[in-house]
Short mmCIF file of C-alpha atoms in Angstrom, two decimals:
data_model
loop_
_atom_site.label_atom_id
_atom_site.label_comp_id
_atom_site.label_asym_id
_atom_site.label_seq_id
_atom_site.Cartn_x
_atom_site.Cartn_y
_atom_site.Cartn_z
CA MET A 1 26.44 6.74 21.49
CA ASN A 2 28.79 9.03 19.57
CA LYS A 3 28.29 12.55 21.00
CA LEU A 4 28.27 14.06 17.52
CA HIS A 5 25.55 11.63 16.41
CA SER A 6 23.52 12.37 19.55
CA LYS A 7 23.75 16.10 18.95
CA GLU A 8 22.76 15.70 15.30
CA LYS A 9 19.74 13.56 16.22
CA SER A 10 18.61 16.12 18.80
CA LYS A 11 18.85 18.84 16.15
CA ILE A 12 16.74 16.76 13.72
CA ARG A 13 14.06 16.19 16.37
CA VAL A 14 13.73 19.86 17.24
CA GLU A 15 13.60 20.88 13.56
CA ILE A 16 10.83 18.36 12.78
CA TRP A 17 8.75 19.18 15.86
CA ASP A 18 9.06 22.91 15.11
CA LEU A 19 8.21 22.43 11.42
CA MET A 20 5.11 20.35 12.17
CA GLU A 21 3.79 22.91 14.62
CA LYS A 22 4.47 25.88 12.34
CA ARG A 23 2.87 24.25 9.28
CA GLY A 24 -0.21 23.09 11.16
CA ILE A 25 0.61 19.43 10.48
CA ALA A 26 0.74 18.59 14.19
CA ARG A 27 -2.33 17.12 15.86
CA PHE A 28 -3.44 16.43 19.41
CA PRO A 29 -1.71 15.85 21.77
CA ARG A 30 0.06 19.16 21.38
CA PRO A 31 2.55 20.61 21.46
CA VAL A 32 4.31 17.69 19.78
CA PHE A 33 7.71 18.53 21.25
CA ASN A 34 9.20 15.55 23.11
CA ARG A 35 6.58 13.21 21.61
CA ILE A 36 6.19 10.84 18.70
CA PRO A 37 4.25 13.52 16.82
CA ASN A 38 0.68 12.93 15.75
CA PHE A 39 0.04 14.30 12.28
CA VAL A 40 -2.66 15.29 9.81
CA GLY A 41 -3.16 12.32 7.50
CA SER A 42 -2.31 9.58 10.00
CA GLU A 43 -5.51 7.74 9.01
CA ASP A 44 -4.48 7.84 5.33
CA ALA A 45 -1.05 6.46 6.19
CA ALA A 46 -2.69 3.70 8.22
CA GLN A 47 -4.93 2.82 5.27
CA ARG A 48 -1.88 2.53 3.01
CA LEU A 49 -0.21 0.31 5.58
CA VAL A 50 -3.03 -2.22 5.70
CA GLU A 51 -2.97 -2.57 1.92
CA ILE A 52 0.63 -3.84 1.69
CA LYS A 53 1.34 -7.57 1.50
CA GLU A 54 3.48 -7.55 4.65
CA TYR A 55 0.48 -6.46 6.69
CA LYS A 56 -1.99 -8.77 4.95
CA ASN A 57 0.26 -11.77 5.56
CA ALA A 58 0.83 -10.94 9.24
CA GLN A 59 -1.30 -12.38 12.01
CA THR A 60 0.47 -11.09 15.13
CA ILE A 61 1.60 -7.46 14.97
CA PHE A 62 3.58 -5.45 17.49
CA CYS A 63 2.82 -1.73 17.64
CA ASN A 64 4.01 1.27 19.62
CA PRO A 65 1.46 3.03 21.88
CA ASP A 66 1.72 6.54 20.43
CA SER A 67 -1.12 8.65 19.02
CA PRO A 68 -0.18 8.72 15.29
CA GLN A 69 -0.33 4.91 15.19
CA ARG A 70 -3.74 4.68 16.90
CA PRO A 71 -5.51 4.23 13.51
CA VAL A 72 -3.09 1.39 12.71
CA ARG A 73 -3.93 -0.36 15.98
CA GLU A 74 -7.65 0.02 15.22
CA HIS A 75 -7.17 -1.63 11.81
CA ILE A 76 -5.24 -4.50 13.39
CA LEU A 77 -8.09 -5.25 15.78
CA ARG A 78 -10.86 -4.81 13.20
CA ASP A 79 -9.03 -7.14 10.82
CA GLY A 80 -9.04 -9.91 13.42
CA LYS A 81 -5.30 -9.88 13.97
CA ILE A 82 -3.53 -10.07 17.33
CA LEU A 83 -2.21 -6.73 18.58
CA ILE A 84 0.84 -6.71 20.83
CA MET A 85 1.26 -3.23 22.23
CA ALA A 86 4.16 -1.74 24.13
CA PRO A 87 3.13 -0.17 27.44
CA PRO A 88 4.31 3.45 27.71
CA ARG A 89 7.96 3.62 28.84
CA LEU A 90 7.93 -0.20 29.24
CA LYS A 91 6.82 0.21 32.85
CA GLU A 92 4.98 -3.14 32.97
CA LYS A 93 6.23 -6.71 33.43
CA GLY A 94 4.98 -7.63 29.95
CA PHE A 95 3.32 -6.31 26.81
CA LEU A 96 -0.36 -5.54 26.26
CA VAL A 97 -2.16 -8.18 24.19
CA LEU A 98 -5.51 -7.49 22.49
CA SER A 99 -7.62 -9.24 19.89
CA LYS A 100 -11.22 -9.56 18.69
CA LYS A 101 -11.63 -12.36 21.20
CA THR A 102 -11.26 -9.91 24.06
CA VAL A 103 -12.61 -6.68 22.51
CA ARG A 104 -16.20 -6.22 21.35
CA THR A 105 -16.58 -4.64 17.91
CA ASP A 106 -18.18 -1.48 19.33
CA LYS A 107 -15.24 -1.06 21.73
CA ILE A 108 -12.41 -1.47 19.21
CA ARG A 109 -11.78 2.23 18.68
CA ARG A 110 -11.54 2.75 22.42
CA ALA A 111 -9.27 -0.29 22.76
CA SER A 112 -6.88 1.19 20.19
CA THR A 113 -6.06 4.08 22.57
CA ILE A 114 -3.54 3.77 25.38
CA LYS A 115 -6.17 3.95 28.11
CA GLY A 116 -8.45 1.58 26.25
CA ALA A 117 -5.66 -0.93 25.72
CA PHE A 118 -5.20 -1.17 29.48
CA GLN A 119 -8.96 -1.47 29.91
CA PHE A 120 -9.53 -4.23 27.34
CA GLY A 121 -6.12 -5.85 27.00
CA SER A 122 -4.02 -8.06 29.24
CA ILE A 123 -0.42 -7.69 30.33
CA VAL A 124 1.37 -10.83 29.12
CA LYS A 125 4.99 -11.70 29.81
CA PRO A 126 7.16 -12.03 26.69
CA ASN A 127 7.71 -15.78 27.14
CA LYS A 128 3.93 -16.28 26.78
CA ILE A 129 3.49 -14.28 23.57
CA GLU A 130 3.07 -15.59 20.03
CA LYS A 131 5.88 -15.03 17.53
CA ILE A 132 5.54 -11.58 15.97
CA ASP A 133 5.15 -11.19 12.21
CA LEU A 134 5.52 -7.42 11.90
CA LYS A 135 6.82 -4.60 14.13
CA ILE A 136 5.49 -1.06 13.86
CA ALA A 137 7.46 1.79 15.40
CA GLY A 138 6.68 5.43 16.02
CA SER A 139 9.09 7.97 14.57
CA VAL A 140 10.00 11.64 14.81
CA ALA A 141 12.07 11.56 11.61
CA VAL A 142 13.15 8.97 9.04
CA ASP A 143 15.23 8.76 5.88
CA ILE A 144 14.81 6.61 2.76
CA LYS A 145 17.80 4.44 3.71
CA GLY A 146 15.98 3.08 6.76
CA GLY A 147 17.37 5.51 9.30
CA ARG A 148 15.03 6.44 12.12
CA VAL A 149 15.03 8.74 15.12
CA GLY A 150 12.45 8.55 17.90
CA LYS A 151 11.74 11.00 20.70
CA GLY A 152 15.02 10.17 22.44
CA GLY A 153 14.04 7.67 25.13
CA GLY A 154 15.36 4.62 23.30
CA TYR A 155 12.24 2.59 24.04
CA SER A 156 11.65 1.32 20.51
CA ASP A 157 15.19 -0.06 20.39
CA LEU A 158 14.73 -1.67 23.81
CA GLU A 159 11.44 -3.25 22.68
CA PHE A 160 13.26 -4.74 19.71
CA GLY A 161 16.02 -6.04 21.98
CA ILE A 162 13.57 -7.65 24.40
CA LEU A 163 11.56 -9.25 21.59
CA THR A 164 14.76 -10.57 20.01
CA ALA A 165 15.98 -11.97 23.33
CA TYR A 166 12.76 -13.99 23.63
CA ASP A 167 12.96 -15.15 19.96
CA LEU A 168 9.70 -13.35 19.18
CA ILE A 169 11.32 -11.57 16.24
CA ASP A 170 14.44 -12.20 14.19
CA LYS A 171 16.46 -10.55 11.44
CA THR A 172 13.74 -11.35 8.89
CA THR A 173 11.00 -9.50 10.82
CA ARG A 174 9.98 -6.37 8.95
CA VAL A 175 9.99 -3.08 10.87
CA LEU A 176 7.92 -0.20 9.55
CA THR A 177 6.56 3.19 10.52
CA THR A 178 3.91 5.71 9.49
CA VAL A 179 4.92 9.38 9.21
CA HIS A 180 4.00 12.59 7.44
CA GLU A 181 6.06 13.54 4.37
CA VAL A 182 7.73 16.40 6.25
CA GLN A 183 9.24 13.85 8.64
CA LEU A 184 11.41 12.50 5.82
CA VAL A 185 14.92 13.96 6.09
CA GLU A 186 18.06 13.53 4.03
CA ASN A 187 20.12 11.51 6.50
CA ILE A 188 19.90 10.15 10.03
CA PRO A 189 23.11 8.92 11.72
CA MET A 190 22.67 5.33 12.93
CA THR A 191 24.52 3.57 15.75
CA GLU A 192 24.87 -0.10 16.72
CA HIS A 193 21.78 -0.13 18.95
CA ASP A 194 19.47 1.71 16.51
CA VAL A 195 16.80 -0.37 14.77
CA SER A 196 16.48 0.45 11.08
CA LEU A 197 13.25 0.60 9.09
CA ASP A 198 12.35 -1.70 6.21
CA ILE A 199 9.25 0.23 5.14
CA VAL A 200 8.24 3.88 5.56
CA ILE A 201 4.60 4.77 4.91
CA THR A 202 3.24 8.29 4.48
CA PRO A 203 -0.29 9.45 3.62
CA ASN A 204 0.76 9.44 -0.06
CA SER A 205 3.42 6.77 -0.49
CA VAL A 206 4.94 3.44 0.53
CA ILE A 207 8.74 3.44 0.58
CA TYR A 208 10.73 0.20 0.71
CA THR A 209 14.09 1.29 2.09
CA ASN A 210 16.09 -1.82 1.17
CA THR A 211 18.13 -0.84 4.21
CA THR A 212 21.71 -2.02 4.56
CA TYR A 213 21.81 -1.24 8.29
CA GLN A 214 22.18 -4.36 10.45
CA LYS A 215 19.59 -4.67 13.20
CA PRO A 216 20.90 -5.35 16.73
CA GLN A 217 20.55 -8.97 17.80
CA GLY A 218 19.48 -8.68 21.43
CA ILE A 219 20.11 -6.31 24.31
CA LEU A 220 23.39 -4.37 24.30
CA TRP A 221 23.78 -4.54 28.05
CA GLU A 222 27.05 -2.60 28.07
CA LEU A 223 25.15 0.50 26.94
CA LEU A 224 22.63 0.34 29.80
CA SER A 225 23.15 1.63 33.34
CA ASP A 226 21.97 -0.34 36.37
CA LEU A 227 19.44 2.44 37.02
CA ARG A 228 18.05 2.13 33.50
CA ILE A 229 17.75 -1.65 33.79
CA SER A 230 16.04 -1.45 37.19
CA SER A 231 13.48 1.05 35.82
CA ILE A 232 12.23 -1.42 33.18
CA PRO A 233 10.80 -4.65 34.69
CA MET A 234 11.24 -6.77 31.55
CA LEU A 235 14.90 -5.78 31.32
CA GLU A 236 15.42 -6.48 34.99
CA GLU A 237 13.94 -9.98 34.59
CA LEU A 238 16.06 -10.68 31.50
CA LYS A 239 19.19 -9.55 33.31
CA SER A 240 18.44 -11.82 36.27
CA ARG A 241 18.29 -14.82 33.91
CA LEU A 242 21.81 -14.22 32.61
#
């Protein structure tokens, strides 16, 4: 990554985390520094999400495991859709899969948490997963052109690369996020491995970005160290197949 871009993204993260804490927008878990920040109004943003046609038409939805998207995951399960959930830091050999078939109605809220997903879901290897209709990402900051910055670990981009490598998503798959209005910034520098957003949803609005950024088509192996690959089982397995 361009060092100037990396420095600029780090600056954006710190400014947003600091702003959310100072304005009382941040929610548990706190402090939100170094996290995908949970925010006041996340339930309202989730409600707006489930009302858009892209959600209504989707049957299998991939979602990040972070706290601000917990209400989204609960909606997915209550609506009888299949939830594919990324395990934290991609430390498993597959993704978590949950649905109404495996989760009782009175346990859905619990199942929408990280701990509950491990309790009620199953780890399924990517080659055994249904094609994904919609991908939901967590964000620290976004812009209206589809730019996005996460907490800095690169996991959302790696998820996208793995899913693309297994033909579970393609260039037509919509990627969206839920954020608070203060997480909207003027501009986020994007690089070749960054996954852009098609839709940004806040507690008060739905923004179609009409992004012109091209999404990466697979894993950019040249950007990954051997140590990084060996720390993520799904990457290690993909690499061994090449």
